[in-house]
Short mmCIF file of N, CA, C and O in Angstrom, two decimals:
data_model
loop_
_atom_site.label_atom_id
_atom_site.label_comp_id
_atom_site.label_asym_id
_atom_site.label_seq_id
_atom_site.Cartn_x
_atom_site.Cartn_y
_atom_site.Cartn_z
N UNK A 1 125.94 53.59 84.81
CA UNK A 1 124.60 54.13 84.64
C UNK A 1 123.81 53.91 85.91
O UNK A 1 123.68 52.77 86.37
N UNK A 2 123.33 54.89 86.43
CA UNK A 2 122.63 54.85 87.37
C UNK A 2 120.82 54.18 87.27
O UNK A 2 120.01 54.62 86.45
N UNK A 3 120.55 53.30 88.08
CA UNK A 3 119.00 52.93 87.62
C UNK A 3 118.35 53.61 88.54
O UNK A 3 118.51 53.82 89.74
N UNK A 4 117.25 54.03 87.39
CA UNK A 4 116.35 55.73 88.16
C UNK A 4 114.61 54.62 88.03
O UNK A 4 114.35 53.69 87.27
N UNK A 5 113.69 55.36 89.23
CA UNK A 5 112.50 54.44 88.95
C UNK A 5 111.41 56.39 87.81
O UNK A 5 111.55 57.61 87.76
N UNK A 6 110.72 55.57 87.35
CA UNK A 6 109.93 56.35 86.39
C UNK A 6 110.07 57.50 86.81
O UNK A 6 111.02 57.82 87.52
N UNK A 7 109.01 58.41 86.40
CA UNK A 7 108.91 59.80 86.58
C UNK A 7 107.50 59.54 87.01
O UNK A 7 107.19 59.94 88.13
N UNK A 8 106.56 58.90 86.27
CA UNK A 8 105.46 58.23 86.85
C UNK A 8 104.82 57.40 88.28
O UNK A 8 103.67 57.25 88.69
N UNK A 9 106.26 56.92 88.84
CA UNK A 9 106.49 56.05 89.46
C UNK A 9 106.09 56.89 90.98
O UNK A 9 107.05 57.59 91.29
N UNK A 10 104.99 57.01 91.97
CA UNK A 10 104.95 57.63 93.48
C UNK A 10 105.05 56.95 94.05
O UNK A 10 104.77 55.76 94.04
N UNK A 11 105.75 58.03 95.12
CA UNK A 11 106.68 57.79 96.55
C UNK A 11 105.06 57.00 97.04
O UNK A 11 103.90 57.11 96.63
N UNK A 12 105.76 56.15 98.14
CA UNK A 12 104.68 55.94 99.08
C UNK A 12 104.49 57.15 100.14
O UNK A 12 105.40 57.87 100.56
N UNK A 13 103.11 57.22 100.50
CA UNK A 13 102.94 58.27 101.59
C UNK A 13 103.00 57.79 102.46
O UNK A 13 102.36 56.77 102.70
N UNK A 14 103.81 58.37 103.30
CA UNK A 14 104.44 57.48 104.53
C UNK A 14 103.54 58.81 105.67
O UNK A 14 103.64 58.64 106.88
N UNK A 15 102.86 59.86 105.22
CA UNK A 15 102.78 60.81 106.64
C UNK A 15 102.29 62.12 105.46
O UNK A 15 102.86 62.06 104.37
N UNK A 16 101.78 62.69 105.57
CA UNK A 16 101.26 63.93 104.86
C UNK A 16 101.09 65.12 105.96
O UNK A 16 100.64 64.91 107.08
N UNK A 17 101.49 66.42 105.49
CA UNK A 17 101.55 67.22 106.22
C UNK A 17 99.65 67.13 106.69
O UNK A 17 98.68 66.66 106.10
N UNK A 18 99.83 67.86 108.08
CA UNK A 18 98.22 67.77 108.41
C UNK A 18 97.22 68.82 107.64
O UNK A 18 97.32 70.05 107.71
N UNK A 19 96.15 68.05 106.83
CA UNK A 19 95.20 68.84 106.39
C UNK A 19 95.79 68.58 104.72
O UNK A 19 95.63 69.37 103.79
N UNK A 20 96.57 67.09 104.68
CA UNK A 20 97.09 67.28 103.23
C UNK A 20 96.63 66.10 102.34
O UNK A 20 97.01 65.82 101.21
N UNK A 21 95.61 65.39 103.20
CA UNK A 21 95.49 63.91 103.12
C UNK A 21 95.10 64.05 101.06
O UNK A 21 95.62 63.30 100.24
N UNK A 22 94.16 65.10 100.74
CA UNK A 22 93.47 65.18 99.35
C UNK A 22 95.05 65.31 98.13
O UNK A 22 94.92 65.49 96.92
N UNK A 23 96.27 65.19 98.76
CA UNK A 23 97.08 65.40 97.89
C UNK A 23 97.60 64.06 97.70
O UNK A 23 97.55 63.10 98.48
N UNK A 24 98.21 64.16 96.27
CA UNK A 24 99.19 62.92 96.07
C UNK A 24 100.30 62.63 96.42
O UNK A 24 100.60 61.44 96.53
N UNK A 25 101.33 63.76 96.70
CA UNK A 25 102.65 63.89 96.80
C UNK A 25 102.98 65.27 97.69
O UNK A 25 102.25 66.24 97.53
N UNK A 26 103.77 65.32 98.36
CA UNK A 26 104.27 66.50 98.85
C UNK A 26 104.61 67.71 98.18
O UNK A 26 104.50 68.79 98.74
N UNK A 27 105.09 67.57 96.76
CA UNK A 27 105.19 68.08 95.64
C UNK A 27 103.77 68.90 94.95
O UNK A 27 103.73 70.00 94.41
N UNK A 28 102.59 67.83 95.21
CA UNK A 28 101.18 68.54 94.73
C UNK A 28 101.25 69.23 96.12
O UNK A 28 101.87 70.27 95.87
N UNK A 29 100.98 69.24 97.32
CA UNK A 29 100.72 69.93 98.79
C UNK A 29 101.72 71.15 98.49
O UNK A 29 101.39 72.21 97.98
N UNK A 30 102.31 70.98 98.68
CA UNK A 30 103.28 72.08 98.99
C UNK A 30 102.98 73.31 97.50
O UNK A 30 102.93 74.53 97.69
N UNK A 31 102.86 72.86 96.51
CA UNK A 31 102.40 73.71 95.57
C UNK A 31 101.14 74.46 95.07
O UNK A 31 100.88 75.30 94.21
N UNK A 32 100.46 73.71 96.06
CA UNK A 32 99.06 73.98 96.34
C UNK A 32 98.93 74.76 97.33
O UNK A 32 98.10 75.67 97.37
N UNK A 33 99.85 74.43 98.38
CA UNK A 33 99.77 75.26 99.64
C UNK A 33 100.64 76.15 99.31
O UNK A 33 99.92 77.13 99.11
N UNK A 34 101.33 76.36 99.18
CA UNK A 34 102.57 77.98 99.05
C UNK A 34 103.17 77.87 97.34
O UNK A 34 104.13 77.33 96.80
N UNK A 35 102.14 78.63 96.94
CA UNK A 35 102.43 78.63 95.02
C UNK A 35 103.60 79.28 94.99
O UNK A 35 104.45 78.95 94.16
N UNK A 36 103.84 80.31 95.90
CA UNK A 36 104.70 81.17 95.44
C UNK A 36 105.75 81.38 97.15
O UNK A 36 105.43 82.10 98.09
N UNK A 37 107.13 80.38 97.04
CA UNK A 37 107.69 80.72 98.44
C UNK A 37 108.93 81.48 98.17
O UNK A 37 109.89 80.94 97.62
N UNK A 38 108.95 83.04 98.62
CA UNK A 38 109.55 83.88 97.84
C UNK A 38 109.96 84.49 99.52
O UNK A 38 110.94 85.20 99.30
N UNK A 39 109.79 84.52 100.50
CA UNK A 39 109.96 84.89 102.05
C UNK A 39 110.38 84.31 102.90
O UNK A 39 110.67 83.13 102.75
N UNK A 40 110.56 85.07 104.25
CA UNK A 40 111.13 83.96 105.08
C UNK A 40 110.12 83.11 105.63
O UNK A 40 110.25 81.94 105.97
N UNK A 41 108.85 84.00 105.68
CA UNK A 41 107.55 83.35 106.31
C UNK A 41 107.05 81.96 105.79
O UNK A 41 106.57 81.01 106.42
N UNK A 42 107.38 82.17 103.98
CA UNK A 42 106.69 80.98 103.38
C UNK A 42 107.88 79.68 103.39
O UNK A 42 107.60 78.49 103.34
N UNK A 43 109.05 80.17 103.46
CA UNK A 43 110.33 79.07 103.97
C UNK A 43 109.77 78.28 104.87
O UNK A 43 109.54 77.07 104.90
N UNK A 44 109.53 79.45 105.84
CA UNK A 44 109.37 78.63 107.15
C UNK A 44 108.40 77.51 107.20
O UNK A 44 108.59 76.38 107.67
N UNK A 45 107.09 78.12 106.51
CA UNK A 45 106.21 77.18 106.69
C UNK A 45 106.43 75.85 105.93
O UNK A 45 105.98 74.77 106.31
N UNK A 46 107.10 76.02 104.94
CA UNK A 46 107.47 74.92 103.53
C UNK A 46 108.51 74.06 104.40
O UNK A 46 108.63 72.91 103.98
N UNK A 47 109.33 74.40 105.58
CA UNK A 47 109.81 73.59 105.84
C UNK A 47 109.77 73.04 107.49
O UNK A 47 110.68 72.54 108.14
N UNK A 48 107.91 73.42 108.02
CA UNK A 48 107.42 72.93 108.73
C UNK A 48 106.27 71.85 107.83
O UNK A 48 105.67 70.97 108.45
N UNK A 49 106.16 71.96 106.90
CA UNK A 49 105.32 70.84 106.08
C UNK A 49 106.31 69.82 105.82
O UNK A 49 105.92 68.67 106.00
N UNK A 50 107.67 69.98 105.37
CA UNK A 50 108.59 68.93 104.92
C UNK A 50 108.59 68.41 106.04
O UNK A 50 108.10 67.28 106.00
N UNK A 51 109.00 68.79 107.27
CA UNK A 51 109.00 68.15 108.84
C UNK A 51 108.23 67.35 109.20
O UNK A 51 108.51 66.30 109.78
N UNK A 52 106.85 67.87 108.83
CA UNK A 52 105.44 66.81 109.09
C UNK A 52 105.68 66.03 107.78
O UNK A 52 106.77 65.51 108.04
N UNK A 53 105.43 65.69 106.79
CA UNK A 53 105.74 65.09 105.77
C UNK A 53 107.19 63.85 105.99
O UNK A 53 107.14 62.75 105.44
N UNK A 54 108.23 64.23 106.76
CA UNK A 54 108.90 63.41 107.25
C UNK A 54 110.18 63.06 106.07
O UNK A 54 109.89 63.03 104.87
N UNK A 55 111.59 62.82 106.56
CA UNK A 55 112.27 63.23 105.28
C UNK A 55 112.63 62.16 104.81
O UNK A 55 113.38 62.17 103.83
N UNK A 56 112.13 60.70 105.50
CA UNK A 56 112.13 59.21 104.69
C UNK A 56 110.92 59.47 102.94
O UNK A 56 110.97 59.17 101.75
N UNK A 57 110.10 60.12 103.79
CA UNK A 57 109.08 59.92 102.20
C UNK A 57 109.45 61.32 101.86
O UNK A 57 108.39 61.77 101.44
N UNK A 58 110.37 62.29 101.80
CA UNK A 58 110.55 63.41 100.58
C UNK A 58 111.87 62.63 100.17
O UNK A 58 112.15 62.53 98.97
N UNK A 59 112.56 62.17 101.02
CA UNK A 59 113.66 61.18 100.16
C UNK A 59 113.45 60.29 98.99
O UNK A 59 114.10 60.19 97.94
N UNK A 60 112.29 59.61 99.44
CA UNK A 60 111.80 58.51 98.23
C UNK A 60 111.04 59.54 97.20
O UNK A 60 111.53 59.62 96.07
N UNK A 61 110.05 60.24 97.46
CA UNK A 61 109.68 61.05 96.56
C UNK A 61 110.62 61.73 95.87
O UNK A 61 110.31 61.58 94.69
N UNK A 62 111.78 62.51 95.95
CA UNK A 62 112.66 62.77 95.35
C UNK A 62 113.55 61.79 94.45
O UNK A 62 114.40 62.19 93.66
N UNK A 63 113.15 60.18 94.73
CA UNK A 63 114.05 59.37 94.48
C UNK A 63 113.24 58.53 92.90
O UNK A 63 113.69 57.97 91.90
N UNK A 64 112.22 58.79 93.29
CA UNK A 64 111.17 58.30 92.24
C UNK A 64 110.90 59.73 90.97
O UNK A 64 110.42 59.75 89.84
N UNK A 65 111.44 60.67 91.76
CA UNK A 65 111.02 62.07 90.81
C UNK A 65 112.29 62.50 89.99
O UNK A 65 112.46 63.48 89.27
N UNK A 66 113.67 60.77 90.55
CA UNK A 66 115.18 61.40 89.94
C UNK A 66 115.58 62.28 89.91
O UNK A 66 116.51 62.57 89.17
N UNK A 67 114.90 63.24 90.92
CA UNK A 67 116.00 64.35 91.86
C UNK A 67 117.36 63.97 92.35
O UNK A 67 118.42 64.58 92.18
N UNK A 68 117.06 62.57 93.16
CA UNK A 68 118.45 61.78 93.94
C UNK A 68 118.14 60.39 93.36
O UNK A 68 117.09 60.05 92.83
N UNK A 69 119.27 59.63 93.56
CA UNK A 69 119.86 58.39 93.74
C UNK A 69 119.16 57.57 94.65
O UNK A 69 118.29 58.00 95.41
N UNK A 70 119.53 56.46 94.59
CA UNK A 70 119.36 55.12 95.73
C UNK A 70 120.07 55.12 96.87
O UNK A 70 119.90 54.30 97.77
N UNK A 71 121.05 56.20 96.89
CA UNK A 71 121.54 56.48 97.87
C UNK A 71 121.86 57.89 98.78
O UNK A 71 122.65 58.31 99.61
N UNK A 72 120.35 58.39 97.79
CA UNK A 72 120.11 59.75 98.18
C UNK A 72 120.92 61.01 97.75
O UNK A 72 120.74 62.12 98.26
N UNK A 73 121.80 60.75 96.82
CA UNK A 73 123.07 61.83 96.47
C UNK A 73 122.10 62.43 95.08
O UNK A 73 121.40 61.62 94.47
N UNK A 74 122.12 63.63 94.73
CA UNK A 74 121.57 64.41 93.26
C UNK A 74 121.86 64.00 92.79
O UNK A 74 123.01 63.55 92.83
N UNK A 75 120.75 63.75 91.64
CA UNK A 75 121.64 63.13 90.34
C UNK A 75 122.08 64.21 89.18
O UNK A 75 121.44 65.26 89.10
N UNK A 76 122.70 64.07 88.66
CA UNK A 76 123.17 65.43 87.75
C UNK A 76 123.61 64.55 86.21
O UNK A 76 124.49 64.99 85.47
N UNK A 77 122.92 63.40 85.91
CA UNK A 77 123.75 62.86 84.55
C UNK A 77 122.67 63.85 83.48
O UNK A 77 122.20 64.98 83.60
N UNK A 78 122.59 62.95 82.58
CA UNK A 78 122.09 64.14 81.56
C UNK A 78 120.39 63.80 81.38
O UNK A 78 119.59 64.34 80.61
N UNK A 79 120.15 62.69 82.40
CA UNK A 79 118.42 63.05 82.37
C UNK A 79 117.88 63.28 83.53
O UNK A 79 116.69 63.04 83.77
N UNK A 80 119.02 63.97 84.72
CA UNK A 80 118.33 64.56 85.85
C UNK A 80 117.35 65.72 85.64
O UNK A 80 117.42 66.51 84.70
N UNK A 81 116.51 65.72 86.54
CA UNK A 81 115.61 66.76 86.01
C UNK A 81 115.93 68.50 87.41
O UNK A 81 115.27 69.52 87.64
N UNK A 82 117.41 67.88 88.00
CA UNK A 82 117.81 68.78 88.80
C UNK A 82 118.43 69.84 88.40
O UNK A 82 119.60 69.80 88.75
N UNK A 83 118.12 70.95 87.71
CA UNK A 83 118.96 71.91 86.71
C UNK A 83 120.22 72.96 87.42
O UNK A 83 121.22 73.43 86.87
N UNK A 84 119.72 73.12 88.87
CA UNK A 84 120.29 73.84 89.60
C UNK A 84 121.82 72.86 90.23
O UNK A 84 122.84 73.42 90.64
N UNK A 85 121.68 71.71 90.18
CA UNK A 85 122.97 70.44 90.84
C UNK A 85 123.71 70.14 89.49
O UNK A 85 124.92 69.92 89.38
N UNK A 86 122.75 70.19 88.46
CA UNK A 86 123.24 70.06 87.19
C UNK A 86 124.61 71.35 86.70
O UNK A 86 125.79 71.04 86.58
N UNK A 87 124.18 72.48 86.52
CA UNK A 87 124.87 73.88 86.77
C UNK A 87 125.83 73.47 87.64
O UNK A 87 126.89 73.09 87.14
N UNK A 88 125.65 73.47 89.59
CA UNK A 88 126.26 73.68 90.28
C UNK A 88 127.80 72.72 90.11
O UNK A 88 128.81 73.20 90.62
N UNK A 89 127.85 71.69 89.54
CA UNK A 89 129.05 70.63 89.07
C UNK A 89 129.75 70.54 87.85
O UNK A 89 130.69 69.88 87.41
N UNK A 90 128.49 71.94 87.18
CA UNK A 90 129.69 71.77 85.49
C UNK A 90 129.07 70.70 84.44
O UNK A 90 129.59 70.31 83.39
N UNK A 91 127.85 70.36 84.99
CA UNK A 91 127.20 69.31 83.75
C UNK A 91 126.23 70.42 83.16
O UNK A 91 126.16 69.98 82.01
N UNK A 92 125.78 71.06 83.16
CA UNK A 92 124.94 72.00 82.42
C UNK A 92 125.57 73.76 82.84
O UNK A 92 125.31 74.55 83.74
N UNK A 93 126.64 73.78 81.44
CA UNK A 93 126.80 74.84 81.77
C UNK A 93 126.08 76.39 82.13
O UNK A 93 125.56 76.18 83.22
N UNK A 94 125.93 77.18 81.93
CA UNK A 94 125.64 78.42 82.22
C UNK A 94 125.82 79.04 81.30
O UNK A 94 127.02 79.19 81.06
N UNK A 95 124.90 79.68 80.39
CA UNK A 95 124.96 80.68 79.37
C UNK A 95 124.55 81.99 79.99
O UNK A 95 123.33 82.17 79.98
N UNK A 96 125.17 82.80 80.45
CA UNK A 96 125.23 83.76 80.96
C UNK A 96 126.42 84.85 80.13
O UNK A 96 127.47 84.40 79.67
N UNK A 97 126.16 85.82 80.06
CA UNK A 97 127.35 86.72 79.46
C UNK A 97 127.75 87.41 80.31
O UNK A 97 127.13 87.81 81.30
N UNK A 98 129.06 87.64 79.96
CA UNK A 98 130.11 88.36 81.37
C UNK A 98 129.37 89.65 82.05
O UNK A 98 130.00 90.00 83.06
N UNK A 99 128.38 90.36 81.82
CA UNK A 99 128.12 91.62 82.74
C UNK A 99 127.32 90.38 83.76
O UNK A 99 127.52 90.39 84.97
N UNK A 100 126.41 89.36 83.11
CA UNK A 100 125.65 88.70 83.95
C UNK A 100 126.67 87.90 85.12
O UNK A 100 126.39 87.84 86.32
N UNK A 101 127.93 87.29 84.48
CA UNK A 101 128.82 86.23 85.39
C UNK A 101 129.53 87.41 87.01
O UNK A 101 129.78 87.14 88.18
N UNK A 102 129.65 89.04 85.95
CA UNK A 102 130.57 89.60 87.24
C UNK A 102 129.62 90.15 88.15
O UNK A 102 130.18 90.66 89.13
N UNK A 103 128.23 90.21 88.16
CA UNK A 103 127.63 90.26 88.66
C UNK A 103 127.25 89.42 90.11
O UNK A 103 126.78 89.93 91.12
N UNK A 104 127.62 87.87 89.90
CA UNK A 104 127.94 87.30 90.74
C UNK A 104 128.69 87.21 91.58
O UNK A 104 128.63 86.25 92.34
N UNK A 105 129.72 88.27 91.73
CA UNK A 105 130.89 88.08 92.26
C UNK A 105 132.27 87.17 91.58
O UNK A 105 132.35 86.83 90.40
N UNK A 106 133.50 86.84 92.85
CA UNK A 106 134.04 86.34 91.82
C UNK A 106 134.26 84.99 92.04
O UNK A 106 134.78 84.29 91.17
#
């Protein structure tokens, strides 16, 4: 069993993107700042804020939010809240029906 810290539990702010100081988490900033990152433009910028933000404190923030481990690896048991790492390994299958699966390729 892996020991996870709360869901409650925040990262320390080690560096906030500039102009982000009124946020709690990179998680509130970034969702505040780009609600919707659907482009290459808003990529870009989302991952010039992670840059300033610094990837020691989105590590811990992720680590306190049981995205990852203590040793930084996804967690995927059955109270990760990562649905996409969860899927991607076969712990949460995929209910999809076959026009949806061949759609994917193969």
């Amino acid at each position: 069993a892996r020991a996870t810290a709360s869901h409650s539990e925040r990262a320390p702010s080690l560096k906030a993107p500039k102009g982000a100081a009124q946020f709690g988490s990179f998680g509130e900033c970034i969702r505040s700042q780009l609600p919707l990152a659907c482009d290459a433009d808003a990529y870009c910028k989302a991952r010039t804020m992670a840059r300033e933000f610094g990837v020691d404190a989105l590590r811990e923030e992720m680590r306190c939010g049981g995205c990852v481990d203590a040793q930084g690896m996804m967690t995927t048991d059955d109270h990760s809240l990562n649905a996409f790492a969860r899927a991607a390994c076969g712990a949460a299958p995929q209910r999809l029906d076959a026009d949806e699966n061949s759609a994917l390729g193969p």
